[in-house]
mmCIF file of C-alpha atoms in Angstrom:
data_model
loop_
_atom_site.group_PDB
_atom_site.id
_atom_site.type_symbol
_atom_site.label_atom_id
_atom_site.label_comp_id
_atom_site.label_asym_id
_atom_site.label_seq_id
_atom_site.Cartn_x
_atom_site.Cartn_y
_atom_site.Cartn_z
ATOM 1 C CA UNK A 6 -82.774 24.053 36.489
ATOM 2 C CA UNK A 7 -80.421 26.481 38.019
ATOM 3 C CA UNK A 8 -82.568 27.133 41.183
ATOM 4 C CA UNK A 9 -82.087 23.352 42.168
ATOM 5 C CA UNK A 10 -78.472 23.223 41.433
ATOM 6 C CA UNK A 11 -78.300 26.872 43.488
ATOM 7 C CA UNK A 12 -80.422 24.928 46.273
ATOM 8 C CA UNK A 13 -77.659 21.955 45.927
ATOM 9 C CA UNK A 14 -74.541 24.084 45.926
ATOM 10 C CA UNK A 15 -75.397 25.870 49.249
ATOM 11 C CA UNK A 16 -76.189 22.897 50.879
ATOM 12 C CA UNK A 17 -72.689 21.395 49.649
ATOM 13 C CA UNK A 18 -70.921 24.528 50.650
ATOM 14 C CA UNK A 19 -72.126 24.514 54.481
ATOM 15 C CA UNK A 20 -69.795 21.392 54.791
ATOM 16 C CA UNK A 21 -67.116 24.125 53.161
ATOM 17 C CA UNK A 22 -66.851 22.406 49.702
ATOM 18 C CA UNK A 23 -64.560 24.895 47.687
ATOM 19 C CA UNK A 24 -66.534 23.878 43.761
ATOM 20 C CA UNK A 25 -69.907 24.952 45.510
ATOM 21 C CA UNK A 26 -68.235 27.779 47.052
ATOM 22 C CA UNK A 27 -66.757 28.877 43.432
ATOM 23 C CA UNK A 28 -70.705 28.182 41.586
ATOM 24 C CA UNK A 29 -72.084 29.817 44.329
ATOM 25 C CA UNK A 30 -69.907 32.911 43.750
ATOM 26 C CA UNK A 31 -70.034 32.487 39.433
ATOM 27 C CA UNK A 32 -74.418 32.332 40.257
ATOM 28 C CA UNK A 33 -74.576 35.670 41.775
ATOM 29 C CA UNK A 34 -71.596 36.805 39.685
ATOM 30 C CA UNK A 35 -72.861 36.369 36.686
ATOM 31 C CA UNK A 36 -76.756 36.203 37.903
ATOM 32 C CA UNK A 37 -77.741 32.703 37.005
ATOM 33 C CA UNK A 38 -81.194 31.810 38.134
ATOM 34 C CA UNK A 39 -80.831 34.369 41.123
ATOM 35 C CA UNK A 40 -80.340 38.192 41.077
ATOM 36 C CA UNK A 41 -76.727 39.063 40.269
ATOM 37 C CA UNK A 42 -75.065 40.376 43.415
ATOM 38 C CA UNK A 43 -71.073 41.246 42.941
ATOM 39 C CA UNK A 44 -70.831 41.908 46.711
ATOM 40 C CA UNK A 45 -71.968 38.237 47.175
ATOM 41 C CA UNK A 46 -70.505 37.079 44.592
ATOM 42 C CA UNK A 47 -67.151 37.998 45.971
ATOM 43 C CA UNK A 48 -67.591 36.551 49.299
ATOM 44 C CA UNK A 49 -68.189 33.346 48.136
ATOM 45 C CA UNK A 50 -65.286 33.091 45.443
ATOM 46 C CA UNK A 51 -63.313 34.954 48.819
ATOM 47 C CA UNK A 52 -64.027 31.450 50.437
ATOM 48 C CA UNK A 53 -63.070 29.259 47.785
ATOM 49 C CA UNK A 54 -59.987 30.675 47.031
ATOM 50 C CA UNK A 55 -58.617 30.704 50.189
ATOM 51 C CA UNK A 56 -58.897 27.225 49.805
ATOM 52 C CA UNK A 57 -56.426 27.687 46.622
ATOM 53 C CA UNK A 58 -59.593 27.527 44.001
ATOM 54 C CA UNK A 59 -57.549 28.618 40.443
ATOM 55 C CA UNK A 60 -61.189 29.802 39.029
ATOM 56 C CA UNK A 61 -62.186 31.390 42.210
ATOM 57 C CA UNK A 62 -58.889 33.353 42.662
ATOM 58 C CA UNK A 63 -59.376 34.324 38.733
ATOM 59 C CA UNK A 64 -62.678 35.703 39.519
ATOM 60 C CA UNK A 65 -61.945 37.752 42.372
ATOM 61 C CA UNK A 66 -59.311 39.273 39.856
ATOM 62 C CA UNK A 67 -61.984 40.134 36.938
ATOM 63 C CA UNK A 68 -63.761 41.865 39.956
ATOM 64 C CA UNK A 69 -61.509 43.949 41.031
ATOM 65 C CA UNK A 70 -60.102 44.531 37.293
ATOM 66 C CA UNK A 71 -63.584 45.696 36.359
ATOM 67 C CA UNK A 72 -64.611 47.704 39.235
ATOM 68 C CA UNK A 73 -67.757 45.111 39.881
ATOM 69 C CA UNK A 74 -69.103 45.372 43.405
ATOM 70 C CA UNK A 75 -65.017 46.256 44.658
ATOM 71 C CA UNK A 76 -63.282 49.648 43.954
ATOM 72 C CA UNK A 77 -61.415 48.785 40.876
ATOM 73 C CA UNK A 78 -57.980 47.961 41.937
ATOM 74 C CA UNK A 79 -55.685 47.079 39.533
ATOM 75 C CA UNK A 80 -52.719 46.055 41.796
ATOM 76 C CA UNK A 81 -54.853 43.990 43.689
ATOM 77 C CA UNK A 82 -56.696 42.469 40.401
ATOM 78 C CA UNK A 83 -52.694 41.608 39.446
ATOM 79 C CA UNK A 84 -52.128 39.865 42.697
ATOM 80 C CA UNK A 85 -55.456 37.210 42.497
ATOM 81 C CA UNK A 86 -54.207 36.695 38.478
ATOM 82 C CA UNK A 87 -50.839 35.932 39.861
ATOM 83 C CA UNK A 88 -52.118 33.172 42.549
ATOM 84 C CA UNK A 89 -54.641 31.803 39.953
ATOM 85 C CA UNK A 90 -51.696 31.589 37.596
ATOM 86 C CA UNK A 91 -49.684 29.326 40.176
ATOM 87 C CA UNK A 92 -52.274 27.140 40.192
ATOM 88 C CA UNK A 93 -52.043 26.846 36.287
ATOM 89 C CA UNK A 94 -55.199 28.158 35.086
ATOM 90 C CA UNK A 95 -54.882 29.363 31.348
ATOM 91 C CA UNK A 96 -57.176 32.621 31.241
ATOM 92 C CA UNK A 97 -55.199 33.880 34.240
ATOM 93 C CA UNK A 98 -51.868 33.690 31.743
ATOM 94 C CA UNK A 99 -53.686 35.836 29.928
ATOM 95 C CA UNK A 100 -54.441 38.148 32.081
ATOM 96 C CA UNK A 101 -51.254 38.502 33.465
ATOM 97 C CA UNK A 102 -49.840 39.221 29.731
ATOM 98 C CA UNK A 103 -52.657 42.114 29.589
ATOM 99 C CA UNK A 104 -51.660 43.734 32.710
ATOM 100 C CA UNK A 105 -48.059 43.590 32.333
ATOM 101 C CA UNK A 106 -48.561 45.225 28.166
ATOM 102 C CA UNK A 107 -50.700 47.845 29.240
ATOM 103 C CA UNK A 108 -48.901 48.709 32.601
ATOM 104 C CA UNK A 109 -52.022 48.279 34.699
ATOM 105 C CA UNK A 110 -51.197 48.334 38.272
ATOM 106 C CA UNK A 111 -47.376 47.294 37.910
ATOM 107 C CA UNK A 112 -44.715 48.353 35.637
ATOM 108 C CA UNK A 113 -45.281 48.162 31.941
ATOM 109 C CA UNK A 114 -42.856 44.758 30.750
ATOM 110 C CA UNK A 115 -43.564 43.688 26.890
ATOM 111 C CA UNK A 116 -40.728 41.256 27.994
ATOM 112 C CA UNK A 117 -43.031 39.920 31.038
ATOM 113 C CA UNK A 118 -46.674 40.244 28.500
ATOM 114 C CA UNK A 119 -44.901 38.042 25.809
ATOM 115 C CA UNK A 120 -44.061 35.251 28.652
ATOM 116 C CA UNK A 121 -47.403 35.061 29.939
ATOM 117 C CA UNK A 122 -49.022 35.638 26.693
ATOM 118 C CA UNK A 123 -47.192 33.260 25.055
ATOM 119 C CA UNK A 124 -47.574 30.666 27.625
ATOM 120 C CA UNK A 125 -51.655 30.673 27.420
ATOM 121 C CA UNK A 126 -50.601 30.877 23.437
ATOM 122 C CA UNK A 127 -49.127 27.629 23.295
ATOM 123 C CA UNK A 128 -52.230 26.326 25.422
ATOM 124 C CA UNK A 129 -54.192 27.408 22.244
ATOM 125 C CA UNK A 130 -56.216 30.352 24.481
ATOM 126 C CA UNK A 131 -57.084 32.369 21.233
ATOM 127 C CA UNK A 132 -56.943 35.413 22.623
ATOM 128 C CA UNK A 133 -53.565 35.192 23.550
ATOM 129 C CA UNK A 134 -52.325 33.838 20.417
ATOM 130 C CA UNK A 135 -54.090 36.884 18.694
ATOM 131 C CA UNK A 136 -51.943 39.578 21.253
ATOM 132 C CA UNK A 137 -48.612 37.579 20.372
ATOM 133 C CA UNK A 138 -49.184 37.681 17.072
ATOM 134 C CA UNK A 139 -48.878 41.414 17.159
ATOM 135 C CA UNK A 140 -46.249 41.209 19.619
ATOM 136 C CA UNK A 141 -44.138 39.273 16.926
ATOM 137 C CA UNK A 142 -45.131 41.740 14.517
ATOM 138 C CA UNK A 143 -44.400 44.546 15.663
ATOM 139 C CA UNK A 144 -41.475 43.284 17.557
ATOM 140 C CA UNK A 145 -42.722 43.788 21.459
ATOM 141 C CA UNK A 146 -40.730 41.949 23.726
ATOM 142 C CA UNK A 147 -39.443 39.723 21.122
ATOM 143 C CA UNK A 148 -37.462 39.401 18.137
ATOM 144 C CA UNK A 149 -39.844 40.976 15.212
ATOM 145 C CA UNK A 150 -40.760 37.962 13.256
ATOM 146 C CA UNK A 151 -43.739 38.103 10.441
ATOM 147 C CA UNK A 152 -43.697 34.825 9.981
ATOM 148 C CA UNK A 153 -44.377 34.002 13.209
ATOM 149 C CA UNK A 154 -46.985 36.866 13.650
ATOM 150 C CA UNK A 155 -48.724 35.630 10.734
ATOM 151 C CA UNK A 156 -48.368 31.681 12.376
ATOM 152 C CA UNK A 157 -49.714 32.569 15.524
ATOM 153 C CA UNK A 158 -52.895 34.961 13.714
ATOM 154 C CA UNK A 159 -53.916 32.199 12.048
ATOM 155 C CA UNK A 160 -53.678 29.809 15.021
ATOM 156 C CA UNK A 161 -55.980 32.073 16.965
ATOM 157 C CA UNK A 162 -58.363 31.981 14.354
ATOM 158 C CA UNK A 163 -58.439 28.296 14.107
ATOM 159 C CA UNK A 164 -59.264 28.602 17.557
ATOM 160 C CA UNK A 165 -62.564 30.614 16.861
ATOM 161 C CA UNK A 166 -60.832 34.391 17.449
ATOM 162 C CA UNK A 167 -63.359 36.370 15.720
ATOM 163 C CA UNK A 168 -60.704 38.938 15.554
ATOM 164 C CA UNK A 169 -58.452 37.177 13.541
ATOM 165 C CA UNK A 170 -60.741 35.889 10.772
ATOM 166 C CA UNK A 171 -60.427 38.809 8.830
ATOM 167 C CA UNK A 172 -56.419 39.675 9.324
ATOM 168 C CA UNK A 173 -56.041 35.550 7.911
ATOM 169 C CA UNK A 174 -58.750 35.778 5.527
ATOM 170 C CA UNK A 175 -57.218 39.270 3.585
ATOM 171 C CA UNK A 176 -53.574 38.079 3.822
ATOM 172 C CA UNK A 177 -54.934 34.346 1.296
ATOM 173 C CA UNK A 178 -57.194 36.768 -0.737
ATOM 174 C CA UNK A 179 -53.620 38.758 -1.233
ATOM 175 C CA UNK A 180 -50.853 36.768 -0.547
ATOM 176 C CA UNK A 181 -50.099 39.000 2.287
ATOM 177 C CA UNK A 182 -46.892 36.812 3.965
ATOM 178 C CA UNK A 183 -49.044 33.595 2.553
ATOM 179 C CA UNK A 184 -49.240 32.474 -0.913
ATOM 180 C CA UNK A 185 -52.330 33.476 -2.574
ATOM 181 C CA UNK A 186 -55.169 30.754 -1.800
ATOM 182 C CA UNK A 187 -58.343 31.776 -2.422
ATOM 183 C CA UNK A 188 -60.186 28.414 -1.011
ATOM 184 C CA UNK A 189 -58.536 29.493 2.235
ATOM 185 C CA UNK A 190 -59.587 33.031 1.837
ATOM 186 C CA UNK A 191 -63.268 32.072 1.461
ATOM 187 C CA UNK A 192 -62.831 29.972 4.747
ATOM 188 C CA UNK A 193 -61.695 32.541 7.045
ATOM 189 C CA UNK A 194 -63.704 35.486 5.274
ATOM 190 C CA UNK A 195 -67.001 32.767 5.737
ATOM 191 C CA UNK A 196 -66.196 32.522 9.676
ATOM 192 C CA UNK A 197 -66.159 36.273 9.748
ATOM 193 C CA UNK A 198 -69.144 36.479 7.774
ATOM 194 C CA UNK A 199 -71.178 34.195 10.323
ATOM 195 C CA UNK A 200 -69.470 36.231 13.300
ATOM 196 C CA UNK A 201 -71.303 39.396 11.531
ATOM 197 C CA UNK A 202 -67.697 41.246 10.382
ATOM 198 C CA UNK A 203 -68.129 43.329 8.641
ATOM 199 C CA UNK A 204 -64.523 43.763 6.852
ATOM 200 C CA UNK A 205 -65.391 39.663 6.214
ATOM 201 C CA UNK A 206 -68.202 40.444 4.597
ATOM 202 C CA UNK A 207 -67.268 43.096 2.355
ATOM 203 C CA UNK A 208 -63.944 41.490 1.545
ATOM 204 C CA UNK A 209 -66.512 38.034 0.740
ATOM 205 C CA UNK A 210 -68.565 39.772 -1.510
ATOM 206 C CA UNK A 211 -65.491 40.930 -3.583
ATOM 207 C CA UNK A 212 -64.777 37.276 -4.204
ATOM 208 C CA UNK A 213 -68.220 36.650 -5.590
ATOM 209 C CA UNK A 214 -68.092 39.614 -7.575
ATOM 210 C CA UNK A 215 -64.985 38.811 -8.982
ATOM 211 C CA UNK A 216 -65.620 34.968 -8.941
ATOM 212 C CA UNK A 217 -62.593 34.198 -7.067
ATOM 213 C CA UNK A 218 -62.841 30.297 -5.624
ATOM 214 C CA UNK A 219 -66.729 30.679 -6.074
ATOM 215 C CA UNK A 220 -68.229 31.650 -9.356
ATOM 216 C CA UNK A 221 -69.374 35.086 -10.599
ATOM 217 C CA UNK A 222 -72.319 35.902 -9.086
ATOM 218 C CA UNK A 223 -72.929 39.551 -9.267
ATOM 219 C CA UNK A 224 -76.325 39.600 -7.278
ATOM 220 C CA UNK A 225 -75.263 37.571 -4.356
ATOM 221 C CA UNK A 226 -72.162 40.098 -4.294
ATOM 222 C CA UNK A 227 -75.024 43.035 -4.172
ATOM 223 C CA UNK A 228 -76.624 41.201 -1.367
ATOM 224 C CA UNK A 229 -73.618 40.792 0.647
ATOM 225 C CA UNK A 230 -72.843 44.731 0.621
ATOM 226 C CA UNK A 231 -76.387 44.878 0.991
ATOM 227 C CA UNK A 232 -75.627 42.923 4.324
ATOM 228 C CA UNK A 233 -72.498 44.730 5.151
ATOM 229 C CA UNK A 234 -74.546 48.122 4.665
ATOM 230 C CA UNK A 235 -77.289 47.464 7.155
ATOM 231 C CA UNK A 236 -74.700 46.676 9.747
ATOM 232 C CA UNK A 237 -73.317 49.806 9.504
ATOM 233 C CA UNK A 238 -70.821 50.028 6.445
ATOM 234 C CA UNK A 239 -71.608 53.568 5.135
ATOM 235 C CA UNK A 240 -68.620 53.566 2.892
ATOM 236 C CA UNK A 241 -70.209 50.984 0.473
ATOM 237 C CA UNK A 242 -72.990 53.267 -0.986
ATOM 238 C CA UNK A 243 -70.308 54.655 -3.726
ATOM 239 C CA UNK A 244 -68.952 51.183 -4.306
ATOM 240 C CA UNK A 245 -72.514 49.470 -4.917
ATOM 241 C CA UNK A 246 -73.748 52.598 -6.738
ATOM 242 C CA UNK A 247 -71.044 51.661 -9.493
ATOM 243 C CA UNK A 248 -71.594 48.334 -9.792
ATOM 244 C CA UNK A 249 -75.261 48.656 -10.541
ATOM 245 C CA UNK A 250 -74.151 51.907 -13.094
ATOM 246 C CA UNK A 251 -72.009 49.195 -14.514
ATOM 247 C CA UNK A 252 -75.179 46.870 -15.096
ATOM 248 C CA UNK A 253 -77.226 49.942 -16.346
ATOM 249 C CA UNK A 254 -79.281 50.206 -13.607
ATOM 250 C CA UNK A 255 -78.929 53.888 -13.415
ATOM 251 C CA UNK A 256 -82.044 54.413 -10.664
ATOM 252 C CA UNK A 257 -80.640 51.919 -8.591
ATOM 253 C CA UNK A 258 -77.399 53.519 -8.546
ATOM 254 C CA UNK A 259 -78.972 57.207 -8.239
ATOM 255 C CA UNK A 260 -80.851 55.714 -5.268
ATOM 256 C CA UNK A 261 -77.088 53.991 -3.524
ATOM 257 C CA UNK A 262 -75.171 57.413 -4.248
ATOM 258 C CA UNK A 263 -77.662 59.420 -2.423
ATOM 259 C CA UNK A 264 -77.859 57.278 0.756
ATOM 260 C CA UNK A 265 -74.048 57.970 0.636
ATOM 261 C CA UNK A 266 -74.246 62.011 -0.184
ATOM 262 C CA UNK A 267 -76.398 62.195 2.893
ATOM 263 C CA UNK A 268 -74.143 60.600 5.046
ATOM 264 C CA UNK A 269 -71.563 62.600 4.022
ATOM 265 C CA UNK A 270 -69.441 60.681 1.389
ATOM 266 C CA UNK A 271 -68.328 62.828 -1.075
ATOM 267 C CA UNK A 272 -67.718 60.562 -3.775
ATOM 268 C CA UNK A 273 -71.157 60.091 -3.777
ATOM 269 C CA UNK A 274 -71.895 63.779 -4.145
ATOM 270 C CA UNK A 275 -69.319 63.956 -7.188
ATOM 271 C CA UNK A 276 -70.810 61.304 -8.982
ATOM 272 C CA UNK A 277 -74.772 62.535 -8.120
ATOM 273 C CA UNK A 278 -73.266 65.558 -9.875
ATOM 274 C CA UNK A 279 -71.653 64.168 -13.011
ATOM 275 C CA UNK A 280 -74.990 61.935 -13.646
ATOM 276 C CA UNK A 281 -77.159 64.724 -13.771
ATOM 277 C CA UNK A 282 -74.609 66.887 -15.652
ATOM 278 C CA UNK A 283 -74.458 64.498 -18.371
ATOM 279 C CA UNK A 284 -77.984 63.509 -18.112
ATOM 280 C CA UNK A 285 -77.270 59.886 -17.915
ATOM 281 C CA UNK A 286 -80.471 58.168 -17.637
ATOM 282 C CA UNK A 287 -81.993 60.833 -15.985
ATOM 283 C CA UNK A 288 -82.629 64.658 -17.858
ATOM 284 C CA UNK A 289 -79.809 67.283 -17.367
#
């Protein structure tokens, strides 16, 4: 009931609690059972973090990051990170890593983003283990190390980084810097699948196709593409029209390649083209 716990909160922050203060600012922040109001919002995380409130201090940052009832004010967004970060809270680390990559508000530093990343990293924060994984990879701030790229991609996935599910998934279906393990494939590629990737999902229908860890199952492979398709994965038109060419079903495939030739793929086209040329299971 958040209109009784907004009711208890305000009466808790007239005797200048800080937590009320912070819930009173996250309510209208993020309009929980009251109209969102940044303006508001702000004044109350204002009063809270004057009173050294990490989350408070954090949210006044995301507002003035974001441009949300404040000019957006990137220096300024750096500055509330910074005393939030003092008072060790981890999405602030994070935040400070982001700013410092990208150069938003203060000098660009992939030395200074690989610090702060890497200390929300080690305090499993996904999202940061995700950005040093690149960082490692591509050598930003750091000595360029794969394996530790590839260590810290699959951390962040263990840690529910939808992001990473595919990158960790791929590299067991290929033995891309791991050994080939297909049970581990089907793992990550299954998380992406729930998290509606669609790379996961194509990349999981391959392995029922091809009956890799599961068995051969050529129609639930159809149905994931199928899947993958509706979600917005054009592409897979040509690659579905030959697998149901391959199974004879030359009206199913006829149907698949022109869905593709209308969006543009010309492999579709080409092939529209050779079936009718050679009459094959239509006339010429």
């Amino acid at each position: 009931n958040y209109k009784t716990a907004y009711k208890y909160f305000l009466e808790a922050a007239k005797f200048n609690d800080e937590y009320a203060e912070s819930y009173l600012g996250l309510f209208y922040d993020r309009g929980i059972g009251i109209s969102r109001n940044y303006e508001i919002a702000y004044q109350w995380y204002y009063k809270a973090a004057n009173k050294g409130n990490a989350f408070s201090q954090y949210s006044i940052g995301v507002l003035y990051a974001e441009g949300n009832g404040l000019p957006k004010d990137y220096y300024k967004a750096f500055m509330w990170f910074q005393k939030s970060a003092e008072n060790e809270y981890l999405p602030a680390f994070y935040q400070l890593g982001r700013i410092y990559y990208l150069g938003l508000g203060v000098e660009k530093s992939y030395e200074k983003a690989f610090y702060w990343y890497k200390k929300s990293a080690e305090m499993d924060l996904g999202a940061a283990q995700y950005a040093i994984s690149f960082m490692y990879k591509n050598g930003e701030g750091c000595l360029k190390d794969n394996f530790k790229a590839y260590y810290w991609i699959e951390r962040a996935a263990e840690n529910g980084y939808e992001d990473a599910y595919y990158i960790v998934g791929k590299s067991y279906l290929e033995g891309i810097c791991y050994d080939m393990n297909y049970e581990k494939a089907f793992k990550y590629l299954m998380k992406g699948y729930e998290a509606c990737d669609l790379n996961c999902i194509e990349s999981l229908a391959d392995m029922y196709l091809k009956g890799l860890y599961v068995e051969e199952d050529r129609k639930k492979a159809l149905e994931l593409y199928s899947v993958s398709i509706d979600y917005g994965s054009f592409q897979l038109y040509f690659k579905v029209g030959k697998i149901y060419e391959e199974e004879n079903l030359v009206q199913e495939a006829i149907c698949f390649y022109e869905q593709g030739h209308e969006l543009g793929d010309l492999r579709c086209t080409q092939r529209l083209g050779v079936i009718y040329y050679n009459g094959e299971g239509v006339s010429r």
